[in-house]
C-alpha cells in the first residue's frame, strides 16, 4: 500500500511511519521542513503541489497540526486562526483536494484529540478544532465514493508527550503509543468508515 | 433579566424572543438588518460596537448563523469560510468579546445543530461548524468566572423549517418549536453549564 503520511516526523507521526513501514507499506512522509515532500497544510496550493508530486496513493494519513493553548481571557479569534487554518482547514483540504489522488478503496485518516470531549484548562481552541474535525469526518464519510473511507483518530495525552505536555493535563491518563498507532492501522487497513477512533488511555 | 438575542428575527430566534418577552424579560434583539441593534457577527468590530451600544446584559443568546450546504465534491474551503467566520467564529467572538459585558451569574447560549452528530447528505460543512461550536462550549464552560455559564442548544430539523428545508433531511424527525425554545430557557434561566442541549425530536 502506498501511504502518504503528513506530519510523519511529529511525536505520533514518527511512530505511525515506523509501524506502517514494518508492515511492508511504502510510506511517503510529507512535512513542513522535513520528509520526502514538503508541505504547508495551511496552503491549498502547497497541498495540491504535494499531491501532484506524490501522485495516486492508497491512504492519506495526517498527524500534523496543533492549536492555541492559553488563558481563555486572553484568547482572541486571531490567536485561534493558525490552528483553524492548519489542523482544521488543513486537514479538510487534504481530503477535498486529495479525493482526486486517493485510489478506489483507499482511506483518509485525520487526527483530532480528546479535547473535543474533555478539554483541559486553556484548551478551548484545541477543543473547538478537534470537535470540528470529528464532525467533518462524520459528514465526509457519507460522501465518499468508490469504496473510499475516512476516519479520525482521537488520541488522549500520548505517552511520548508526557514529559513535554503532561503538566498541562493533570488527571489525564496516558494513551499508550502502541494503541494510538493501532488506531491508524485500523483506519487504514480495516474496513471502518466514519469512525472517531478514541484512544484516551 | 436583560437578554441580548442575536438573530432574533430568524426561524428559531423569533420564537425565542416571543417566549422570553412573555416570561417578563427585557429582550434586546440584534440582527443583521433588523432588530434594535444591527450586528454583523463575522466582524469583531461590529460585535464590540453592539455590546457597547447595548451595555451590560444578564444573558446573551445567539440563534444566528448558517453554513454551506452542497455537493461534497464541489465543496472548497472558500465556500466554507462564510460559515466559519459567521456561525463558528461569530459565536466564539460573541463569547470572547461578551465576557466583559455579561453580568455575574449570566449566561451565554450558542446554537449548534444535529449535524454535529448526524449530518445529512451535503451537510459536511455545517456538521463541522456545529461540532466545533459544541466542543468550544465544553472548553469555555470550564473557564467561566463569577458564576457565569455557557451552553449550546443543538436543534434538529425544527418544525418551522419543515417546508423550507424538510426535503434536504429525509428521515429526520421534526423538533417541536416548544421543546427548542425550552432548551434556550433552560440554558438561560436554569443552572446548567457546559451542556449541549440536544433537541432532535
mmCIF file of N, CA and C in Angstrom, chain A residues 54-119:
data_model
loop_
_atom_site.group_PDB
_atom_site.id
_atom_site.type_symbol
_atom_site.label_atom_id
_atom_site.label_comp_id
_atom_site.label_asym_id
_atom_site.label_seq_id
_atom_site.Cartn_x
_atom_site.Cartn_y
_atom_site.Cartn_z
ATOM 1 N N UNK A 54 3.481 13.523 -5.313
ATOM 2 C CA UNK A 54 3.410 12.141 -4.798
ATOM 3 C C UNK A 54 2.600 11.238 -5.731
ATOM 4 N N UNK A 55 1.589 11.804 -6.358
ATOM 5 C CA UNK A 55 0.732 11.005 -7.238
ATOM 6 C C UNK A 55 -0.300 10.215 -6.467
ATOM 7 N N UNK A 56 -0.915 9.258 -7.139
ATOM 8 C CA UNK A 56 -2.006 8.484 -6.527
ATOM 9 C C UNK A 56 -1.520 7.716 -5.309
ATOM 10 N N UNK A 57 -2.342 7.687 -4.283
ATOM 11 C CA UNK A 57 -1.993 6.948 -3.050
ATOM 12 C C UNK A 57 -3.170 6.069 -2.631
ATOM 13 N N UNK A 58 -2.847 5.078 -1.792
ATOM 14 C CA UNK A 58 -3.881 4.183 -1.272
ATOM 15 C C UNK A 58 -4.391 4.639 0.085
ATOM 16 N N UNK A 59 -3.603 5.462 0.715
ATOM 17 C CA UNK A 59 -4.029 6.000 2.010
ATOM 18 C C UNK A 59 -3.356 7.328 2.254
ATOM 19 N N UNK A 60 -4.088 8.219 2.887
ATOM 20 C CA UNK A 60 -3.533 9.510 3.298
ATOM 21 C C UNK A 60 -3.806 9.652 4.789
ATOM 22 N N UNK A 61 -2.739 9.802 5.540
ATOM 23 C CA UNK A 61 -2.848 9.938 6.991
ATOM 24 C C UNK A 61 -2.265 11.291 7.388
ATOM 25 N N UNK A 62 -2.980 12.025 8.214
ATOM 26 C CA UNK A 62 -2.434 13.292 8.698
ATOM 27 C C UNK A 62 -2.303 13.265 10.214
ATOM 28 N N UNK A 63 -1.087 13.463 10.673
ATOM 29 C CA UNK A 63 -0.840 13.572 12.118
ATOM 30 C C UNK A 63 -0.288 14.959 12.444
ATOM 31 N N UNK A 64 -0.406 15.868 11.490
ATOM 32 C CA UNK A 64 0.140 17.218 11.672
ATOM 33 C C UNK A 64 -0.928 18.166 12.202
ATOM 34 N N UNK A 65 -0.484 19.252 12.784
ATOM 35 C CA UNK A 65 -1.417 20.308 13.170
ATOM 36 C C UNK A 65 -1.576 20.437 14.660
ATOM 37 N N UNK A 66 -1.655 21.678 15.116
ATOM 38 C CA UNK A 66 -1.865 21.934 16.530
ATOM 39 C C UNK A 66 -2.750 23.174 16.655
ATOM 40 N N UNK A 67 -2.898 23.690 17.849
ATOM 41 C CA UNK A 67 -3.756 24.862 18.022
ATOM 42 C C UNK A 67 -3.370 25.618 19.272
ATOM 43 N N UNK A 68 -3.966 26.782 19.443
ATOM 44 C CA UNK A 68 -3.633 27.676 20.556
ATOM 45 C C UNK A 68 -3.984 27.071 21.915
ATOM 46 N N UNK A 69 -3.030 27.105 22.812
ATOM 47 C CA UNK A 69 -3.261 26.791 24.221
ATOM 48 C C UNK A 69 -2.926 28.035 25.029
ATOM 49 N N UNK A 70 -3.843 28.471 25.851
ATOM 50 C CA UNK A 70 -3.539 29.633 26.682
ATOM 51 C C UNK A 70 -4.764 30.113 27.409
ATOM 52 N N UNK A 71 -4.567 31.087 28.297
ATOM 53 C CA UNK A 71 -5.673 31.589 29.127
ATOM 54 C C UNK A 71 -6.861 32.037 28.279
ATOM 55 N N UNK A 72 -8.037 31.608 28.694
ATOM 56 C CA UNK A 72 -9.247 31.906 27.941
ATOM 57 C C UNK A 72 -9.502 33.399 27.831
ATOM 58 N N UNK A 73 -9.212 34.123 28.906
ATOM 59 C CA UNK A 73 -9.489 35.563 28.911
ATOM 60 C C UNK A 73 -8.664 36.313 27.882
ATOM 61 N N UNK A 74 -7.506 35.760 27.546
ATOM 62 C CA UNK A 74 -6.633 36.432 26.578
ATOM 63 C C UNK A 74 -6.832 35.905 25.163
ATOM 64 N N UNK A 75 -7.668 34.892 25.015
ATOM 65 C CA UNK A 75 -7.814 34.273 23.705
ATOM 66 C C UNK A 75 -8.581 35.207 22.769
ATOM 67 N N UNK A 76 -8.124 35.237 21.543
ATOM 68 C CA UNK A 76 -8.816 36.008 20.513
ATOM 69 C C UNK A 76 -8.952 35.132 19.273
ATOM 70 N N UNK A 77 -9.848 35.535 18.400
ATOM 71 C CA UNK A 77 -10.016 34.795 17.148
ATOM 72 C C UNK A 77 -8.716 34.787 16.352
ATOM 73 N N UNK A 78 -7.934 35.855 16.492
ATOM 74 C CA UNK A 78 -6.651 35.933 15.770
ATOM 75 C C UNK A 78 -5.699 34.829 16.256
ATOM 76 N N UNK A 79 -5.663 34.641 17.563
ATOM 77 C CA UNK A 79 -4.787 33.606 18.117
ATOM 78 C C UNK A 79 -5.255 32.207 17.695
ATOM 79 N N UNK A 80 -6.529 32.090 17.397
ATOM 80 C CA UNK A 80 -7.071 30.791 17.011
ATOM 81 C C UNK A 80 -6.848 30.478 15.530
ATOM 82 N N UNK A 81 -6.553 31.500 14.748
ATOM 83 C CA UNK A 81 -6.512 31.298 13.293
ATOM 84 C C UNK A 81 -5.455 30.297 12.811
ATOM 85 N N UNK A 82 -4.230 30.325 13.329
ATOM 86 C CA UNK A 82 -3.263 29.326 12.825
ATOM 87 C C UNK A 82 -3.778 27.886 12.979
ATOM 88 N N UNK A 83 -4.395 27.583 14.097
ATOM 89 C CA UNK A 83 -4.953 26.246 14.300
ATOM 90 C C UNK A 83 -6.123 25.968 13.370
ATOM 91 N N UNK A 84 -6.946 26.970 13.157
ATOM 92 C CA UNK A 84 -8.103 26.804 12.269
ATOM 93 C C UNK A 84 -7.629 26.568 10.835
ATOM 94 N N UNK A 85 -6.622 27.342 10.424
ATOM 95 C CA UNK A 85 -6.120 27.190 9.057
ATOM 96 C C UNK A 85 -5.274 25.918 8.906
ATOM 97 N N UNK A 86 -4.691 25.445 10.005
ATOM 98 C CA UNK A 86 -3.819 24.275 9.950
ATOM 99 C C UNK A 86 -4.535 22.985 10.278
ATOM 100 N N UNK A 87 -4.694 22.719 11.552
ATOM 101 C CA UNK A 87 -5.243 21.426 11.963
ATOM 102 C C UNK A 87 -6.669 21.229 11.454
ATOM 103 N N UNK A 88 -7.434 22.318 11.350
ATOM 104 C CA UNK A 88 -8.813 22.162 10.877
ATOM 105 C C UNK A 88 -8.888 22.232 9.343
ATOM 106 N N UNK A 89 -8.720 23.432 8.782
ATOM 107 C CA UNK A 89 -8.899 23.554 7.328
ATOM 108 C C UNK A 89 -7.779 22.857 6.556
ATOM 109 N N UNK A 90 -6.617 22.729 7.172
ATOM 110 C CA UNK A 90 -5.540 21.969 6.534
ATOM 111 C C UNK A 90 -5.965 20.533 6.302
ATOM 112 N N UNK A 91 -6.506 19.913 7.343
ATOM 113 C CA UNK A 91 -6.954 18.524 7.193
ATOM 114 C C UNK A 91 -8.165 18.428 6.255
ATOM 115 N N UNK A 92 -9.046 19.424 6.327
ATOM 116 C CA UNK A 92 -10.193 19.457 5.404
ATOM 117 C C UNK A 92 -9.692 19.504 3.960
ATOM 118 N N UNK A 93 -8.721 20.368 3.695
ATOM 119 C CA UNK A 93 -8.201 20.483 2.335
ATOM 120 C C UNK A 93 -7.437 19.241 1.888
ATOM 121 N N UNK A 94 -6.804 18.562 2.831
ATOM 122 C CA UNK A 94 -6.144 17.300 2.471
ATOM 123 C C UNK A 94 -7.159 16.306 1.912
ATOM 124 N N UNK A 95 -8.387 16.377 2.425
ATOM 125 C CA UNK A 95 -9.449 15.490 1.944
ATOM 126 C C UNK A 95 -10.060 16.030 0.648
ATOM 127 N N UNK A 96 -10.447 17.302 0.669
ATOM 128 C CA UNK A 96 -11.126 17.871 -0.510
ATOM 129 C C UNK A 96 -10.224 17.798 -1.742
ATOM 130 N N UNK A 97 -8.961 18.159 -1.584
ATOM 131 C CA UNK A 97 -8.014 18.102 -2.706
ATOM 132 C C UNK A 97 -7.594 16.661 -2.986
ATOM 133 N N UNK A 98 -7.495 15.896 -1.907
ATOM 134 C CA UNK A 98 -6.951 14.548 -2.016
ATOM 135 C C UNK A 98 -7.859 13.537 -2.681
ATOM 136 N N UNK A 99 -9.137 13.871 -2.762
ATOM 137 C CA UNK A 99 -10.084 12.924 -3.365
ATOM 138 C C UNK A 99 -9.666 12.490 -4.757
ATOM 139 N N UNK A 100 -9.034 13.413 -5.486
ATOM 140 C CA UNK A 100 -8.637 13.101 -6.858
ATOM 141 C C UNK A 100 -7.386 12.231 -6.928
ATOM 142 N N UNK A 101 -6.713 12.086 -5.799
ATOM 143 C CA UNK A 101 -5.470 11.314 -5.779
ATOM 144 C C UNK A 101 -5.585 10.017 -4.977
ATOM 145 N N UNK A 102 -6.709 9.845 -4.314
ATOM 146 C CA UNK A 102 -6.876 8.646 -3.472
ATOM 147 C C UNK A 102 -7.487 7.519 -4.311
ATOM 148 N N UNK A 103 -6.776 6.424 -4.378
ATOM 149 C CA UNK A 103 -7.255 5.285 -5.166
ATOM 150 C C UNK A 103 -8.579 4.737 -4.631
ATOM 151 N N UNK A 104 -9.361 4.084 -5.485
ATOM 152 C CA UNK A 104 -10.569 3.405 -5.012
ATOM 153 C C UNK A 104 -10.215 2.446 -3.881
ATOM 154 N N UNK A 105 -11.061 2.401 -2.886
ATOM 155 C CA UNK A 105 -10.784 1.542 -1.739
ATOM 156 C C UNK A 105 -9.836 2.162 -0.724
ATOM 157 N N UNK A 106 -9.330 3.335 -1.033
ATOM 158 C CA UNK A 106 -8.369 3.991 -0.144
ATOM 159 C C UNK A 106 -9.020 4.704 1.029
ATOM 160 N N UNK A 107 -8.185 5.230 1.882
ATOM 161 C CA UNK A 107 -8.721 5.858 3.093
ATOM 162 C C UNK A 107 -7.976 7.131 3.483
ATOM 163 N N UNK A 108 -8.736 8.024 4.080
ATOM 164 C CA UNK A 108 -8.157 9.182 4.758
ATOM 165 C C UNK A 108 -8.221 8.910 6.263
ATOM 166 N N UNK A 109 -7.174 9.265 6.962
ATOM 167 C CA UNK A 109 -7.211 9.214 8.418
ATOM 168 C C UNK A 109 -6.731 10.559 8.959
ATOM 169 N N UNK A 110 -7.632 11.263 9.597
ATOM 170 C CA UNK A 110 -7.280 12.558 10.184
ATOM 171 C C UNK A 110 -7.028 12.381 11.682
ATOM 172 N N UNK A 111 -6.519 13.427 12.302
ATOM 173 C CA UNK A 111 -6.244 13.368 13.738
ATOM 174 C C UNK A 111 -6.983 14.491 14.457
ATOM 175 N N UNK A 112 -7.787 14.106 15.438
ATOM 176 C CA UNK A 112 -8.437 15.114 16.284
ATOM 177 C C UNK A 112 -7.800 15.009 17.672
ATOM 178 N N UNK A 113 -8.563 14.729 18.705
ATOM 179 C CA UNK A 113 -7.967 14.605 20.040
ATOM 180 C C UNK A 113 -9.010 14.685 21.132
ATOM 181 N N UNK A 114 -8.620 14.225 22.299
ATOM 182 C CA UNK A 114 -9.510 14.100 23.447
ATOM 183 C C UNK A 114 -10.184 15.422 23.833
ATOM 184 N N UNK A 115 -9.535 16.543 23.507
ATOM 185 C CA UNK A 115 -10.097 17.847 23.889
ATOM 186 C C UNK A 115 -11.495 18.063 23.323
ATOM 187 N N UNK A 116 -11.814 17.400 22.229
ATOM 188 C CA UNK A 116 -13.161 17.542 21.650
ATOM 189 C C UNK A 116 -14.232 17.206 22.666
ATOM 190 N N UNK A 117 -13.936 16.244 23.540
ATOM 191 C CA UNK A 117 -14.902 15.815 24.548
ATOM 192 C C UNK A 117 -14.507 16.246 25.952
ATOM 193 N N UNK A 118 -13.211 16.251 26.201
ATOM 194 C CA UNK A 118 -12.709 16.520 27.555
ATOM 195 C C UNK A 118 -11.588 17.537 27.497
ATOM 196 N N UNK A 119 -11.919 18.782 27.197
ATOM 197 C CA UNK A 119 -10.870 19.799 27.109
ATOM 198 C C UNK A 119 -10.204 20.045 28.460
#
